[in-house]
Short mmCIF file of C-alpha atoms in Angstrom, two decimals:
data_model
loop_
_atom_site.label_atom_id
_atom_site.label_comp_id
_atom_site.label_asym_id
_atom_site.label_seq_id
_atom_site.Cartn_x
_atom_site.Cartn_y
_atom_site.Cartn_z
CA UNK P 1218 80.45 193.75 -35.39
CA UNK P 1219 81.11 190.02 -35.64
CA UNK P 1220 84.50 189.11 -37.05
CA UNK P 1221 85.16 186.12 -39.28
CA UNK P 1222 86.70 183.16 -37.49
CA UNK P 1223 89.71 183.45 -39.79
CA UNK P 1224 90.56 186.97 -38.68
CA UNK P 1225 92.92 188.07 -35.99
CA UNK P 1226 91.91 189.97 -32.87
CA UNK P 1227 94.06 192.03 -30.52
CA UNK P 1228 94.47 190.80 -26.94
CA UNK P 1229 92.76 193.98 -25.68
CA UNK P 1230 89.51 193.13 -27.48
CA UNK P 1231 88.72 190.25 -25.14
CA UNK P 1232 90.20 191.34 -21.81
CA UNK P 1233 87.77 190.91 -18.93
CA UNK P 1234 87.92 192.22 -15.38
CA UNK P 1235 85.56 191.47 -12.50
CA UNK P 1236 85.49 192.60 -8.88
CA UNK P 1237 83.56 191.10 -6.01
CA UNK P 1238 83.37 191.83 -2.30
CA UNK P 1239 84.23 188.74 -0.24
CA UNK P 1240 81.53 187.81 2.26
CA UNK P 1241 81.44 185.43 5.26
CA UNK P 1242 79.50 182.89 3.18
CA UNK P 1243 82.59 182.57 0.92
CA UNK P 1244 84.91 181.59 3.80
CA UNK P 1245 86.38 178.24 4.80
CA UNK P 1246 86.70 176.80 8.30
CA UNK P 1247 89.90 178.79 8.83
CA UNK P 1248 88.10 182.09 8.28
CA UNK P 1249 89.77 182.81 4.92
CA UNK P 1250 88.04 182.86 1.55
CA UNK P 1251 87.60 179.30 0.28
CA UNK P 1252 89.99 178.42 -2.56
CA UNK P 1253 87.23 176.52 -4.34
CA UNK P 1254 85.12 179.65 -4.45
CA UNK P 1255 88.01 181.59 -6.01
CA UNK P 1256 88.54 178.79 -8.55
CA UNK P 1257 84.86 178.97 -9.50
CA UNK P 1258 85.15 182.72 -10.13
CA UNK P 1259 88.33 182.13 -12.14
CA UNK P 1260 86.54 179.56 -14.30
CA UNK P 1261 83.75 182.05 -14.95
CA UNK P 1262 86.11 184.83 -16.04
CA UNK P 1263 88.11 182.39 -18.20
CA UNK P 1264 84.86 181.39 -19.91
CA UNK P 1265 83.88 185.03 -20.49
CA UNK P 1266 87.30 185.99 -21.88
CA UNK P 1267 87.60 182.95 -24.17
CA UNK P 1268 84.02 183.27 -25.40
CA UNK P 1269 84.55 186.94 -26.14
CA UNK P 1270 87.67 186.16 -28.20
CA UNK P 1271 86.25 183.14 -30.03
CA UNK P 1272 82.65 184.36 -30.38
CA UNK P 1273 81.66 180.82 -29.37
CA UNK P 1274 80.68 178.77 -26.35
CA UNK P 1275 83.82 177.62 -24.53
CA UNK P 1276 84.61 174.81 -22.13
CA UNK P 1277 87.49 174.40 -19.71
CA UNK P 1278 89.98 171.80 -20.96
CA UNK P 1279 92.64 172.20 -18.26
CA UNK P 1280 93.93 174.44 -15.52
CA UNK P 1281 97.65 174.95 -15.12
CA UNK P 1282 99.48 176.31 -12.08
CA UNK P 1283 97.10 177.34 -9.34
CA UNK P 1284 99.29 178.64 -6.53
CA UNK P 1285 97.51 180.45 -3.72
CA UNK P 1286 100.16 183.05 -2.84
CA UNK P 1287 98.30 185.07 -0.21
CA UNK P 1288 95.09 184.40 1.69
CA UNK P 1289 92.01 186.47 0.92
CA UNK P 1290 90.15 187.91 3.90
CA UNK P 1291 86.43 188.42 4.43
CA UNK P 1292 85.56 192.00 3.49
CA UNK P 1293 88.30 192.37 0.88
CA UNK P 1294 87.52 193.32 -2.70
CA UNK P 1295 88.76 190.65 -5.09
CA UNK P 1296 89.57 191.71 -8.63
CA UNK P 1297 90.31 189.23 -11.40
CA UNK P 1298 91.81 190.23 -14.71
CA UNK P 1299 91.81 187.84 -17.67
CA UNK P 1300 93.30 187.95 -21.13
CA UNK P 1301 93.92 185.50 -23.94
CA UNK P 1302 97.65 184.75 -23.83
CA UNK P 1303 97.80 182.08 -26.54
CA UNK P 1304 95.62 180.63 -29.29
CA UNK P 1305 95.83 177.31 -31.06
CA UNK P 1306 93.44 176.07 -33.72
CA UNK P 1307 90.43 175.61 -31.42
CA UNK P 1308 91.89 176.37 -28.00
CA UNK P 1309 92.98 179.43 -26.07
CA UNK P 1310 95.07 179.89 -22.95
CA UNK P 1311 93.52 182.51 -20.70
CA UNK P 1312 95.84 184.06 -18.14
CA UNK P 1313 94.16 185.21 -14.95
CA UNK P 1314 95.54 187.46 -12.22
CA UNK P 1315 93.75 187.59 -8.87
CA UNK P 1316 94.29 190.49 -6.47
CA UNK P 1317 92.59 191.36 -3.22
CA UNK P 1318 92.27 194.83 -1.77
CA UNK P 1319 91.62 195.83 1.80
CA UNK P 1320 89.07 198.55 1.02
CA UNK P 1321 89.74 200.37 4.29
CA UNK P 1322 93.52 200.65 3.93
CA UNK P 1323 93.89 200.36 0.15
CA UNK P 1324 96.49 197.58 0.54
CA UNK P 1325 96.51 195.33 -2.55
CA UNK P 1326 97.84 191.74 -2.52
CA UNK P 1327 98.60 189.50 -5.49
CA UNK P 1328 96.81 186.29 -4.50
CA UNK P 1329 97.02 184.05 -7.52
CA UNK P 1330 97.92 183.79 -11.18
CA UNK P 1331 96.70 180.89 -13.25
CA UNK P 1332 96.25 179.64 -16.80
CA UNK P 1333 93.03 178.09 -18.08
CA UNK P 1334 92.99 176.28 -21.41
CA UNK P 1335 89.59 176.83 -23.00
CA UNK P 1336 88.20 175.14 -26.12
CA UNK P 1337 85.64 176.74 -28.45
CA UNK P 1338 82.58 174.65 -29.35
CA UNK P 1339 79.63 175.02 -31.71
CA UNK P 1340 75.98 174.33 -30.88
CA UNK P 1341 76.52 170.61 -31.55
CA UNK P 1342 79.51 170.34 -29.23
CA UNK P 1343 82.06 170.16 -32.04
CA UNK P 1344 85.26 172.19 -31.74
CA UNK P 1345 85.49 175.33 -33.87
CA UNK P 1346 88.44 177.37 -35.08
CA UNK P 1347 89.24 180.51 -33.12
CA UNK P 1348 90.57 183.83 -34.44
CA UNK P 1349 94.30 184.41 -34.36
CA UNK P 1350 95.86 186.77 -31.85
CA UNK P 1351 97.40 190.17 -32.56
CA UNK P 1352 100.24 190.83 -30.11
CA UNK P 1353 100.72 194.56 -29.55
CA UNK P 1354 103.47 194.83 -26.96
CA UNK P 1355 106.42 193.09 -25.33
CA UNK P 1356 104.30 191.70 -22.47
CA UNK P 1357 101.82 190.08 -24.86
CA UNK P 1358 104.68 188.46 -26.84
CA UNK P 1359 106.25 187.23 -23.58
CA UNK P 1360 102.93 185.73 -22.40
CA UNK P 1361 102.45 183.96 -25.75
CA UNK P 1362 105.97 182.50 -25.60
CA UNK P 1363 105.52 181.41 -21.97
CA UNK P 1364 102.33 179.58 -22.98
CA UNK P 1365 104.23 177.75 -25.73
CA UNK P 1366 106.92 176.73 -23.23
CA UNK P 1367 104.32 175.47 -20.71
CA UNK P 1368 102.64 173.46 -23.48
CA UNK P 1369 105.96 171.98 -24.67
CA UNK P 1370 106.97 171.09 -21.09
CA UNK P 1371 103.61 169.40 -20.48
CA UNK P 1372 103.91 167.36 -23.69
CA UNK P 1373 107.49 166.33 -22.84
CA UNK P 1374 106.47 165.34 -19.28
CA UNK P 1375 103.56 163.25 -20.62
CA UNK P 1376 105.80 161.52 -23.15
CA UNK P 1377 108.48 160.81 -20.55
CA UNK P 1378 106.24 159.47 -17.80
CA UNK P 1379 103.37 157.90 -19.75
CA UNK P 1380 105.50 155.80 -22.05
CA UNK P 1381 105.62 152.01 -21.79
CA UNK P 1382 109.39 152.25 -21.42
CA UNK P 1383 109.19 154.26 -18.17
CA UNK P 1384 111.50 152.66 -15.60
CA UNK P 1385 111.43 153.99 -12.03
CA UNK P 1386 114.96 152.69 -11.49
CA UNK P 1387 116.24 155.34 -13.91
CA UNK P 1388 115.07 158.06 -11.49
CA UNK P 1389 116.39 156.78 -8.15
CA UNK P 1390 119.14 159.43 -8.04
CA UNK P 1391 116.60 162.18 -8.83
CA UNK P 1392 114.53 161.07 -5.82
CA UNK P 1393 117.33 161.24 -3.25
CA UNK P 1394 116.84 163.99 -0.71
CA UNK P 1395 113.04 163.78 -0.77
CA UNK P 1396 110.98 162.63 2.19
CA UNK P 1397 110.27 159.19 0.76
CA UNK P 1398 111.26 155.60 1.38
CA UNK P 1399 111.77 153.61 -1.80
CA UNK P 1400 110.93 149.90 -1.59
CA UNK P 1401 110.89 148.67 -5.18
CA UNK P 1402 111.38 145.05 -6.23
CA UNK P 1403 114.86 144.46 -7.66
CA UNK P 1404 113.39 143.77 -11.13
CA UNK P 1405 112.25 147.38 -11.65
#
């Protein structure tokens, strides 16, 4: 049943989970699974989750916070879980959790959590409105609020550092203690 674009959908209706066995062809020169390969899988699951929620083709607009917490080994089973954490007018933030499991011992590691902003498009490449989000529990409300805070922080950071009035001299104290040598002309 296709829902009108002006309806609301529960988070559960678009959750996606995938699992894949990591093979030697997925490894980097250090013998661990290549981060770029994991990012590619994450982009695929973000697309699937966002498209399922929006009932439209979706493109990746941005990726926020990709911290590789634990390495993934060859032979481990990687599971990715995705859900829509936030919706705007035409965009969605898809939260993704990546875990790896040693299938011989059953040991599970949290490897990564990330946030992909996806935008819904029509057949002509124009943005389209997405359904609203029904939040059914405390975790879903928390994830929505965290997405708002990340968005607000990003906007504030862009305004602060992209403005014509940015003056590096105003931040000299903030930079003390970092492994840098500052050699600015006196006029800055």
